[in-house]
mmCIF file with all atom_site columns, C-alpha atoms in Angstrom:
data_model
loop_
_atom_site.group_PDB
_atom_site.id
_atom_site.type_symbol
_atom_site.label_atom_id
_atom_site.label_alt_id
_atom_site.label_comp_id
_atom_site.label_asym_id
_atom_site.label_entity_id
_atom_site.label_seq_id
_atom_site.pdbx_PDB_ins_code
_atom_site.Cartn_x
_atom_site.Cartn_y
_atom_site.Cartn_z
_atom_site.occupancy
_atom_site.B_iso_or_equiv
_atom_site.pdbx_formal_charge
_atom_site.auth_seq_id
_atom_site.auth_comp_id
_atom_site.auth_asym_id
_atom_site.auth_atom_id
_atom_site.pdbx_PDB_model_num
ATOM 1   C CA . MET A 1 1   ? -0.083  -0.088 -0.004 1.00 82.00 ? 106 MET A CA 1
ATOM 2   C CA . SER A 1 2   ? 1.311   3.379  -0.792 1.00 82.00 ? 107 SER A CA 1
ATOM 3   C CA . ARG A 1 3   ? 0.850   6.415  1.489  1.00 80.00 ? 108 ARG A CA 1
ATOM 4   C CA . SER A 1 4   ? 1.218   10.051 0.794  1.00 79.00 ? 109 SER A CA 1
ATOM 5   C CA . PRO A 1 5   ? 0.945   13.227 2.806  1.00 80.00 ? 110 PRO A CA 1
ATOM 6   C CA . PHE A 1 6   ? -2.521  14.621 2.977  1.00 77.00 ? 111 PHE A CA 1
ATOM 7   C CA . PRO A 1 7   ? -3.249  18.298 3.586  1.00 79.00 ? 112 PRO A CA 1
ATOM 8   C CA . LEU A 1 8   ? -4.532  18.856 7.195  1.00 78.00 ? 113 LEU A CA 1
ATOM 9   C CA . SER A 1 9   ? -7.102  21.524 5.943  1.00 77.00 ? 114 SER A CA 1
ATOM 10  C CA . ARG A 1 10  ? -8.820  18.553 4.267  1.00 72.00 ? 115 ARG A CA 1
ATOM 11  C CA . VAL A 1 11  ? -8.788  16.040 7.131  1.00 71.00 ? 116 VAL A CA 1
ATOM 12  C CA . TYR A 1 12  ? -12.495 16.989 7.985  1.00 68.00 ? 117 TYR A CA 1
ATOM 13  C CA . GLY A 1 13  ? -13.523 15.306 4.845  1.00 65.00 ? 118 GLY A CA 1
ATOM 14  C CA . LEU A 1 14  ? -12.379 11.814 5.931  1.00 65.00 ? 119 LEU A CA 1
ATOM 15  C CA . LEU A 1 15  ? -14.003 12.186 9.220  1.00 65.00 ? 120 LEU A CA 1
ATOM 16  C CA . GLU A 1 16  ? -17.452 13.430 8.486  1.00 63.00 ? 121 GLU A CA 1
ATOM 17  C CA . PRO A 1 17  ? -19.699 10.987 10.125 1.00 63.00 ? 122 PRO A CA 1
ATOM 18  C CA . GLY A 1 18  ? -23.449 12.060 9.609  1.00 81.00 ? 123 GLY A CA 1
ATOM 19  C CA . PRO A 1 19  ? -25.575 13.429 7.009  1.00 93.00 ? 124 PRO A CA 1
ATOM 20  C CA . VAL A 1 20  ? -25.557 17.224 5.847  1.00 95.00 ? 125 VAL A CA 1
ATOM 21  C CA . LEU A 1 21  ? -28.205 18.851 7.912  1.00 97.00 ? 126 LEU A CA 1
ATOM 22  C CA . LEU A 1 22  ? -30.337 22.018 7.558  1.00 98.00 ? 127 LEU A CA 1
ATOM 23  C CA . LEU A 1 23  ? -30.254 23.745 11.006 1.00 98.00 ? 128 LEU A CA 1
ATOM 24  C CA . SER A 1 24  ? -33.462 26.188 11.153 1.00 98.00 ? 129 SER A CA 1
ATOM 25  C CA . THR A 1 25  ? -33.755 28.850 13.963 1.00 98.00 ? 130 THR A CA 1
ATOM 26  C CA . ALA A 1 26  ? -36.284 31.591 14.617 1.00 98.00 ? 131 ALA A CA 1
ATOM 27  C CA . HIS A 1 27  ? -35.438 34.861 16.292 1.00 97.00 ? 132 HIS A CA 1
ATOM 28  C CA . GLN A 1 28  ? -36.770 38.226 16.576 1.00 95.00 ? 133 GLN A CA 1
ATOM 29  C CA . GLY A 1 29  ? -39.726 37.038 14.280 1.00 94.00 ? 134 GLY A CA 1
ATOM 30  C CA . ARG A 1 30  ? -37.589 35.902 11.551 1.00 96.00 ? 135 ARG A CA 1
ATOM 31  C CA . ALA A 1 31  ? -37.013 32.122 10.469 1.00 97.00 ? 136 ALA A CA 1
ATOM 32  C CA . ASN A 1 32  ? -33.619 31.125 8.959  1.00 98.00 ? 137 ASN A CA 1
ATOM 33  C CA . VAL A 1 33  ? -31.924 27.960 7.679  1.00 98.00 ? 138 VAL A CA 1
ATOM 34  C CA . MET A 1 34  ? -28.504 27.021 7.477  1.00 98.00 ? 139 MET A CA 1
ATOM 35  C CA . THR A 1 35  ? -26.285 24.267 6.176  1.00 97.00 ? 140 THR A CA 1
ATOM 36  C CA . LEU A 1 36  ? -24.589 22.146 8.771  1.00 96.00 ? 141 LEU A CA 1
ATOM 37  C CA . SER A 1 37  ? -22.192 19.240 8.622  1.00 92.00 ? 142 SER A CA 1
ATOM 38  C CA . TRP A 1 38  ? -20.361 19.544 11.737 1.00 91.00 ? 143 TRP A CA 1
ATOM 39  C CA . HIS A 1 39  ? -22.202 17.525 14.113 1.00 94.00 ? 144 HIS A CA 1
ATOM 40  C CA . THR A 1 40  ? -21.833 14.382 16.244 1.00 92.00 ? 145 THR A CA 1
ATOM 41  C CA . MET A 1 41  ? -24.159 12.069 18.348 1.00 90.00 ? 146 MET A CA 1
ATOM 42  C CA . MET A 1 42  ? -23.139 12.293 21.962 1.00 91.00 ? 147 MET A CA 1
ATOM 43  C CA . GLU A 1 43  ? -25.772 10.214 23.869 1.00 92.00 ? 148 GLU A CA 1
ATOM 44  C CA . PHE A 1 44  ? -28.546 7.690  23.091 1.00 88.00 ? 149 PHE A CA 1
ATOM 45  C CA . GLU A 1 45  ? -30.974 8.805  25.828 1.00 90.00 ? 150 GLU A CA 1
ATOM 46  C CA . PRO A 1 46  ? -31.868 11.383 26.021 1.00 92.00 ? 151 PRO A CA 1
ATOM 47  C CA . PRO A 1 47  ? -30.512 11.940 22.627 1.00 94.00 ? 152 PRO A CA 1
ATOM 48  C CA . LEU A 1 48  ? -27.799 14.451 22.744 1.00 94.00 ? 153 LEU A CA 1
ATOM 49  C CA . VAL A 1 49  ? -26.229 15.964 19.612 1.00 94.00 ? 154 VAL A CA 1
ATOM 50  C CA . GLY A 1 50  ? -23.023 18.303 19.502 1.00 96.00 ? 155 GLY A CA 1
ATOM 51  C CA . CYS A 1 51  ? -22.779 20.752 16.688 1.00 97.00 ? 156 CYS A CA 1
ATOM 52  C CA . VAL A 1 52  ? -20.567 23.394 15.702 1.00 97.00 ? 157 VAL A CA 1
ATOM 53  C CA . VAL A 1 53  ? -21.896 26.680 14.465 1.00 98.00 ? 158 VAL A CA 1
ATOM 54  C CA . SER A 1 54  ? -19.370 29.716 13.785 1.00 96.00 ? 159 SER A CA 1
ATOM 55  C CA . ASP A 1 55  ? -19.852 32.863 15.264 1.00 96.00 ? 160 ASP A CA 1
ATOM 56  C CA . ARG A 1 56  ? -19.572 34.335 11.741 1.00 95.00 ? 161 ARG A CA 1
ATOM 57  C CA . ASP A 1 57  ? -22.745 32.494 10.829 1.00 94.00 ? 162 ASP A CA 1
ATOM 58  C CA . PHE A 1 58  ? -26.133 34.379 11.098 1.00 94.00 ? 163 PHE A CA 1
ATOM 59  C CA . SER A 1 59  ? -27.648 31.501 12.888 1.00 97.00 ? 164 SER A CA 1
ATOM 60  C CA . PHE A 1 60  ? -25.082 31.560 15.646 1.00 97.00 ? 165 PHE A CA 1
ATOM 61  C CA . ALA A 1 61  ? -26.937 34.658 17.310 1.00 96.00 ? 166 ALA A CA 1
ATOM 62  C CA . ALA A 1 62  ? -30.270 33.257 17.134 1.00 97.00 ? 167 ALA A CA 1
ATOM 63  C CA . LEU A 1 63  ? -29.211 29.695 18.350 1.00 98.00 ? 168 LEU A CA 1
ATOM 64  C CA . LYS A 1 64  ? -27.298 31.498 21.373 1.00 97.00 ? 169 LYS A CA 1
ATOM 65  C CA . ALA A 1 65  ? -30.161 33.669 22.181 1.00 97.00 ? 170 ALA A CA 1
ATOM 66  C CA . THR A 1 66  ? -33.061 31.233 21.895 1.00 98.00 ? 171 THR A CA 1
ATOM 67  C CA . ARG A 1 67  ? -31.440 28.179 22.736 1.00 98.00 ? 172 ARG A CA 1
ATOM 68  C CA . GLN A 1 68  ? -33.545 26.393 20.266 1.00 98.00 ? 173 GLN A CA 1
ATOM 69  C CA . CYS A 1 69  ? -33.353 24.875 16.630 1.00 98.00 ? 174 CYS A CA 1
ATOM 70  C CA . VAL A 1 70  ? -34.318 22.154 14.459 1.00 97.00 ? 175 VAL A CA 1
ATOM 71  C CA . LEU A 1 71  ? -31.900 19.748 12.809 1.00 96.00 ? 176 LEU A CA 1
ATOM 72  C CA . ASN A 1 72  ? -33.639 18.878 9.392  1.00 96.00 ? 177 ASN A CA 1
ATOM 73  C CA . ILE A 1 73  ? -32.277 15.916 7.552  1.00 93.00 ? 178 ILE A CA 1
ATOM 74  C CA . PRO A 1 74  ? -32.361 16.451 3.547  1.00 97.00 ? 179 PRO A CA 1
ATOM 75  C CA . THR A 1 75  ? -31.947 13.698 0.985  1.00 96.00 ? 180 THR A CA 1
ATOM 76  C CA . VAL A 1 76  ? -30.270 13.806 -2.524 1.00 96.00 ? 181 VAL A CA 1
ATOM 77  C CA . GLU A 1 77  ? -33.302 15.471 -4.010 1.00 96.00 ? 182 GLU A CA 1
ATOM 78  C CA . LEU A 1 78  ? -32.575 18.560 -2.061 1.00 97.00 ? 183 LEU A CA 1
ATOM 79  C CA . ALA A 1 79  ? -28.997 18.605 -2.889 1.00 96.00 ? 184 ALA A CA 1
ATOM 80  C CA . GLN A 1 80  ? -28.592 21.733 -4.802 1.00 96.00 ? 185 GLN A CA 1
ATOM 81  C CA . LYS A 1 81  ? -30.780 23.692 -2.233 1.00 97.00 ? 186 LYS A CA 1
ATOM 82  C CA . VAL A 1 82  ? -28.574 22.378 0.441  1.00 97.00 ? 187 VAL A CA 1
ATOM 83  C CA . VAL A 1 83  ? -25.460 23.720 -1.369 1.00 95.00 ? 188 VAL A CA 1
ATOM 84  C CA . ASP A 1 84  ? -27.242 27.036 -2.225 1.00 96.00 ? 189 ASP A CA 1
ATOM 85  C CA . CYS A 1 85  ? -28.252 27.311 1.383  1.00 96.00 ? 190 CYS A CA 1
ATOM 86  C CA . GLY A 1 86  ? -24.631 27.289 2.497  1.00 94.00 ? 191 GLY A CA 1
ATOM 87  C CA . ASN A 1 87  ? -23.677 29.723 -0.357 1.00 94.00 ? 192 ASN A CA 1
ATOM 88  C CA . CYS A 1 88  ? -25.558 32.662 1.104  1.00 94.00 ? 193 CYS A CA 1
ATOM 89  C CA . SER A 1 89  ? -26.219 34.465 4.419  1.00 94.00 ? 194 SER A CA 1
ATOM 90  C CA . GLY A 1 90  ? -29.447 34.801 6.399  1.00 93.00 ? 195 GLY A CA 1
ATOM 91  C CA . ARG A 1 91  ? -28.331 38.252 7.175  1.00 94.00 ? 196 ARG A CA 1
ATOM 92  C CA . ASP A 1 92  ? -29.404 39.543 3.684  1.00 94.00 ? 197 ASP A CA 1
ATOM 93  C CA . THR A 1 93  ? -31.597 36.733 2.146  1.00 95.00 ? 198 THR A CA 1
ATOM 94  C CA . ASP A 1 94  ? -34.934 35.088 3.126  1.00 97.00 ? 199 ASP A CA 1
ATOM 95  C CA . LYS A 1 95  ? -33.547 31.570 2.507  1.00 97.00 ? 200 LYS A CA 1
ATOM 96  C CA . PHE A 1 96  ? -36.980 29.909 2.821  1.00 98.00 ? 201 PHE A CA 1
ATOM 97  C CA . ALA A 1 97  ? -38.468 32.080 0.229  1.00 98.00 ? 202 ALA A CA 1
ATOM 98  C CA . THR A 1 98  ? -35.165 32.135 -2.169 1.00 97.00 ? 203 THR A CA 1
ATOM 99  C CA . LEU A 1 99  ? -34.561 28.411 -2.108 1.00 98.00 ? 204 LEU A CA 1
ATOM 100 C CA . GLY A 1 100 ? -38.238 27.255 -2.100 1.00 98.00 ? 205 GLY A CA 1
ATOM 101 C CA . LEU A 1 101 ? -38.278 25.696 1.169  1.00 98.00 ? 206 LEU A CA 1
ATOM 102 C CA . THR A 1 102 ? -41.552 25.476 3.474  1.00 98.00 ? 207 THR A CA 1
ATOM 103 C CA . PRO A 1 103 ? -41.258 26.213 7.125  1.00 98.00 ? 208 PRO A CA 1
ATOM 104 C CA . LEU A 1 104 ? -43.498 24.291 9.237  1.00 97.00 ? 209 LEU A CA 1
ATOM 105 C CA . PRO A 1 105 ? -44.547 24.841 12.796 1.00 98.00 ? 210 PRO A CA 1
ATOM 106 C CA . ALA A 1 106 ? -42.655 22.875 15.388 1.00 97.00 ? 211 ALA A CA 1
ATOM 107 C CA . GLU A 1 107 ? -44.455 21.315 18.412 1.00 97.00 ? 212 GLU A CA 1
ATOM 108 C CA . GLN A 1 108 ? -41.641 21.943 21.258 1.00 97.00 ? 213 GLN A CA 1
ATOM 109 C CA . VAL A 1 109 ? -39.458 24.896 19.789 1.00 98.00 ? 214 VAL A CA 1
ATOM 110 C CA . ALA A 1 110 ? -40.040 28.143 17.894 1.00 98.00 ? 215 ALA A CA 1
ATOM 111 C CA . ALA A 1 111 ? -37.779 27.194 15.191 1.00 98.00 ? 216 ALA A CA 1
ATOM 112 C CA . PRO A 1 112 ? -39.479 25.754 12.125 1.00 98.00 ? 217 PRO A CA 1
ATOM 113 C CA . LEU A 1 113 ? -39.417 22.299 10.528 1.00 97.00 ? 218 LEU A CA 1
ATOM 114 C CA . VAL A 1 114 ? -38.311 22.137 6.825  1.00 98.00 ? 219 VAL A CA 1
ATOM 115 C CA . ALA A 1 115 ? -41.204 20.312 5.029  1.00 97.00 ? 220 ALA A CA 1
ATOM 116 C CA . GLU A 1 116 ? -39.149 18.972 2.230  1.00 97.00 ? 221 GLU A CA 1
ATOM 117 C CA . CYS A 1 117 ? -36.588 17.189 4.538  1.00 97.00 ? 222 CYS A CA 1
ATOM 118 C CA . TYR A 1 118 ? -36.874 13.367 5.267  1.00 92.00 ? 223 TYR A CA 1
ATOM 119 C CA . ALA A 1 119 ? -36.548 14.044 9.131  1.00 94.00 ? 224 ALA A CA 1
ATOM 120 C CA . SER A 1 120 ? -36.723 16.851 11.701 1.00 95.00 ? 225 SER A CA 1
ATOM 121 C CA . LEU A 1 121 ? -35.280 16.946 15.056 1.00 95.00 ? 226 LEU A CA 1
ATOM 122 C CA . GLU A 1 122 ? -36.694 19.663 17.627 1.00 95.00 ? 227 GLU A CA 1
ATOM 123 C CA . CYS A 1 123 ? -33.741 20.585 19.840 1.00 97.00 ? 228 CYS A CA 1
ATOM 124 C CA . ARG A 1 124 ? -32.895 22.513 22.904 1.00 98.00 ? 229 ARG A CA 1
ATOM 125 C CA . VAL A 1 125 ? -29.539 23.717 23.739 1.00 98.00 ? 230 VAL A CA 1
ATOM 126 C CA . VAL A 1 126 ? -28.426 21.924 26.985 1.00 98.00 ? 231 VAL A CA 1
ATOM 127 C CA . ASP A 1 127 ? -24.799 23.029 27.302 1.00 98.00 ? 232 ASP A CA 1
ATOM 128 C CA . THR A 1 128 ? -23.103 26.110 26.102 1.00 97.00 ? 233 THR A CA 1
ATOM 129 C CA . ARG A 1 129 ? -19.649 25.583 27.942 1.00 97.00 ? 234 ARG A CA 1
ATOM 130 C CA . LEU A 1 130 ? -17.659 25.229 24.587 1.00 97.00 ? 235 LEU A CA 1
ATOM 131 C CA . VAL A 1 131 ? -19.682 27.783 22.567 1.00 97.00 ? 236 VAL A CA 1
ATOM 132 C CA . ASN A 1 132 ? -17.390 30.658 23.214 1.00 96.00 ? 237 ASN A CA 1
ATOM 133 C CA . ARG A 1 133 ? -14.373 29.003 22.531 1.00 96.00 ? 238 ARG A CA 1
ATOM 134 C CA . TYR A 1 134 ? -15.264 26.513 19.606 1.00 97.00 ? 239 TYR A CA 1
ATOM 135 C CA . GLY A 1 135 ? -18.865 27.413 18.626 1.00 97.00 ? 240 GLY A CA 1
ATOM 136 C CA . PHE A 1 136 ? -19.691 24.018 19.841 1.00 98.00 ? 241 PHE A CA 1
ATOM 137 C CA . PHE A 1 137 ? -23.511 23.587 21.329 1.00 98.00 ? 242 PHE A CA 1
ATOM 138 C CA . VAL A 1 138 ? -24.815 20.510 22.781 1.00 98.00 ? 243 VAL A CA 1
ATOM 139 C CA . LEU A 1 139 ? -28.403 20.100 21.815 1.00 96.00 ? 244 LEU A CA 1
ATOM 140 C CA . GLU A 1 140 ? -31.078 17.608 23.273 1.00 95.00 ? 245 GLU A CA 1
ATOM 141 C CA . VAL A 1 141 ? -33.652 16.265 20.775 1.00 96.00 ? 246 VAL A CA 1
ATOM 142 C CA . VAL A 1 142 ? -37.075 16.881 22.465 1.00 95.00 ? 247 VAL A CA 1
ATOM 143 C CA . GLN A 1 143 ? -39.091 15.863 19.552 1.00 94.00 ? 248 GLN A CA 1
ATOM 144 C CA . ALA A 1 144 ? -38.531 13.973 16.196 1.00 96.00 ? 249 ALA A CA 1
ATOM 145 C CA . TRP A 1 145 ? -40.393 13.626 13.025 1.00 95.00 ? 250 TRP A CA 1
ATOM 146 C CA . LEU A 1 146 ? -39.921 11.111 10.125 1.00 93.00 ? 251 LEU A CA 1
ATOM 147 C CA . ASP A 1 147 ? -41.565 10.967 6.637  1.00 93.00 ? 252 ASP A CA 1
ATOM 148 C CA . THR A 1 148 ? -42.575 7.377  6.758  1.00 90.00 ? 253 THR A CA 1
ATOM 149 C CA . ASP A 1 149 ? -43.639 7.355  3.224  1.00 92.00 ? 254 ASP A CA 1
ATOM 150 C CA . ARG A 1 150 ? -39.809 7.775  2.113  1.00 88.00 ? 255 ARG A CA 1
ATOM 151 C CA . LYS A 1 151 ? -38.091 4.447  1.893  1.00 85.00 ? 256 LYS A CA 1
ATOM 152 C CA . ASP A 1 152 ? -34.449 4.048  1.906  1.00 83.00 ? 257 ASP A CA 1
ATOM 153 C CA . PRO A 1 153 ? -33.738 7.823  2.009  1.00 89.00 ? 258 PRO A CA 1
ATOM 154 C CA . ARG A 1 154 ? -30.385 8.723  0.550  1.00 93.00 ? 259 ARG A CA 1
ATOM 155 C CA . THR A 1 155 ? -28.693 11.340 2.782  1.00 93.00 ? 260 THR A CA 1
ATOM 156 C CA . LEU A 1 156 ? -25.851 13.584 1.655  1.00 94.00 ? 261 LEU A CA 1
ATOM 157 C CA . HIS A 1 157 ? -22.344 13.322 3.370  1.00 91.00 ? 262 HIS A CA 1
ATOM 158 C CA . HIS A 1 158 ? -20.050 16.245 2.944  1.00 89.00 ? 263 HIS A CA 1
ATOM 159 C CA . ARG A 1 159 ? -16.499 15.317 1.819  1.00 85.00 ? 264 ARG A CA 1
ATOM 160 C CA . GLY A 1 160 ? -15.248 18.874 1.512  1.00 82.00 ? 265 GLY A CA 1
ATOM 161 C CA . TYR A 1 161 ? -14.908 21.582 -1.411 1.00 83.00 ? 266 TYR A CA 1
ATOM 162 C CA . GLY A 1 162 ? -18.228 20.738 -2.768 1.00 84.00 ? 267 GLY A CA 1
ATOM 163 C CA . ALA A 1 163 ? -17.803 17.106 -3.016 1.00 86.00 ? 268 ALA A CA 1
ATOM 164 C CA . PHE A 1 164 ? -20.507 14.765 -1.350 1.00 90.00 ? 269 PHE A CA 1
ATOM 165 C CA . MET A 1 165 ? -21.249 11.120 -0.672 1.00 88.00 ? 270 MET A CA 1
ATOM 166 C CA . LEU A 1 166 ? -24.550 9.656  -0.900 1.00 91.00 ? 271 LEU A CA 1
ATOM 167 C CA . ALA A 1 167 ? -25.968 7.106  1.711  1.00 88.00 ? 272 ALA A CA 1
ATOM 168 C CA . GLY A 1 168 ? -25.975 3.826  -0.055 1.00 81.00 ? 273 GLY A CA 1
ATOM 169 C CA . GLU A 1 169 ? -26.744 0.192  0.572  1.00 80.00 ? 274 GLU A CA 1
ATOM 170 C CA . THR A 1 170 ? -27.608 -0.857 4.111  1.00 80.00 ? 275 THR A CA 1
ATOM 171 C CA . ILE A 1 171 ? -26.417 -4.008 5.654  1.00 83.00 ? 276 ILE A CA 1
ATOM 172 C CA . GLN A 1 172 ? -27.650 -5.710 8.790  1.00 86.00 ? 277 GLN A CA 1
ATOM 173 C CA . LEU A 1 173 ? -25.045 -7.516 11.007 1.00 89.00 ? 278 LEU A CA 1
ATOM 174 C CA . PRO A 1 174 ? -25.797 -9.121 14.369 1.00 89.00 ? 279 PRO A CA 1
ATOM 175 C CA . SER A 1 175 ? -25.364 -6.804 17.317 1.00 83.00 ? 280 SER A CA 1
ATOM 176 C CA . LYS A 1 176 ? -25.710 -6.744 21.207 1.00 82.00 ? 281 LYS A CA 1
ATOM 177 C CA . MET A 1 177 ? -26.953 -3.135 21.272 1.00 71.00 ? 282 MET A CA 1
ATOM 178 C CA . ARG A 1 178 ? -30.510 -2.887 22.379 1.00 65.00 ? 283 ARG A CA 1
#
């Protein structure tokens, strides 16, 4: 096997574990949505998710102030909208209107669900100790929604610099997990 040096600036593309998300917020009467790929599961029950939102992102202030959001899971059909969402700012763009996304009322948080997404996870911020230093929020999922009509959804996984991998074949192996 041959090995070559790999640029440190591209390491994240090797480690991206989960699907690209659309994080939605609502603050001061305004809904916004941003593309998010830096997240990780932290606990099974209650479900805790850690995510990094840069203080340069318009959504950062809303998430910090309201301590609420929705993690929406898009599928391949929304790929271009996901990229377009990440390439503009909510500071000067109504992304829902511009991208043709439909906000739906959530049950437990003020932030909207994105109707076109396969799943939506209503979340509350439960830990902010790493926010000022790293932009790392710990979220507790308080309500989950799933489009049960969609079978075998193909989610997007960011590899960096505009490259995405699609979720593919599922295999089932014996496991002792409950």
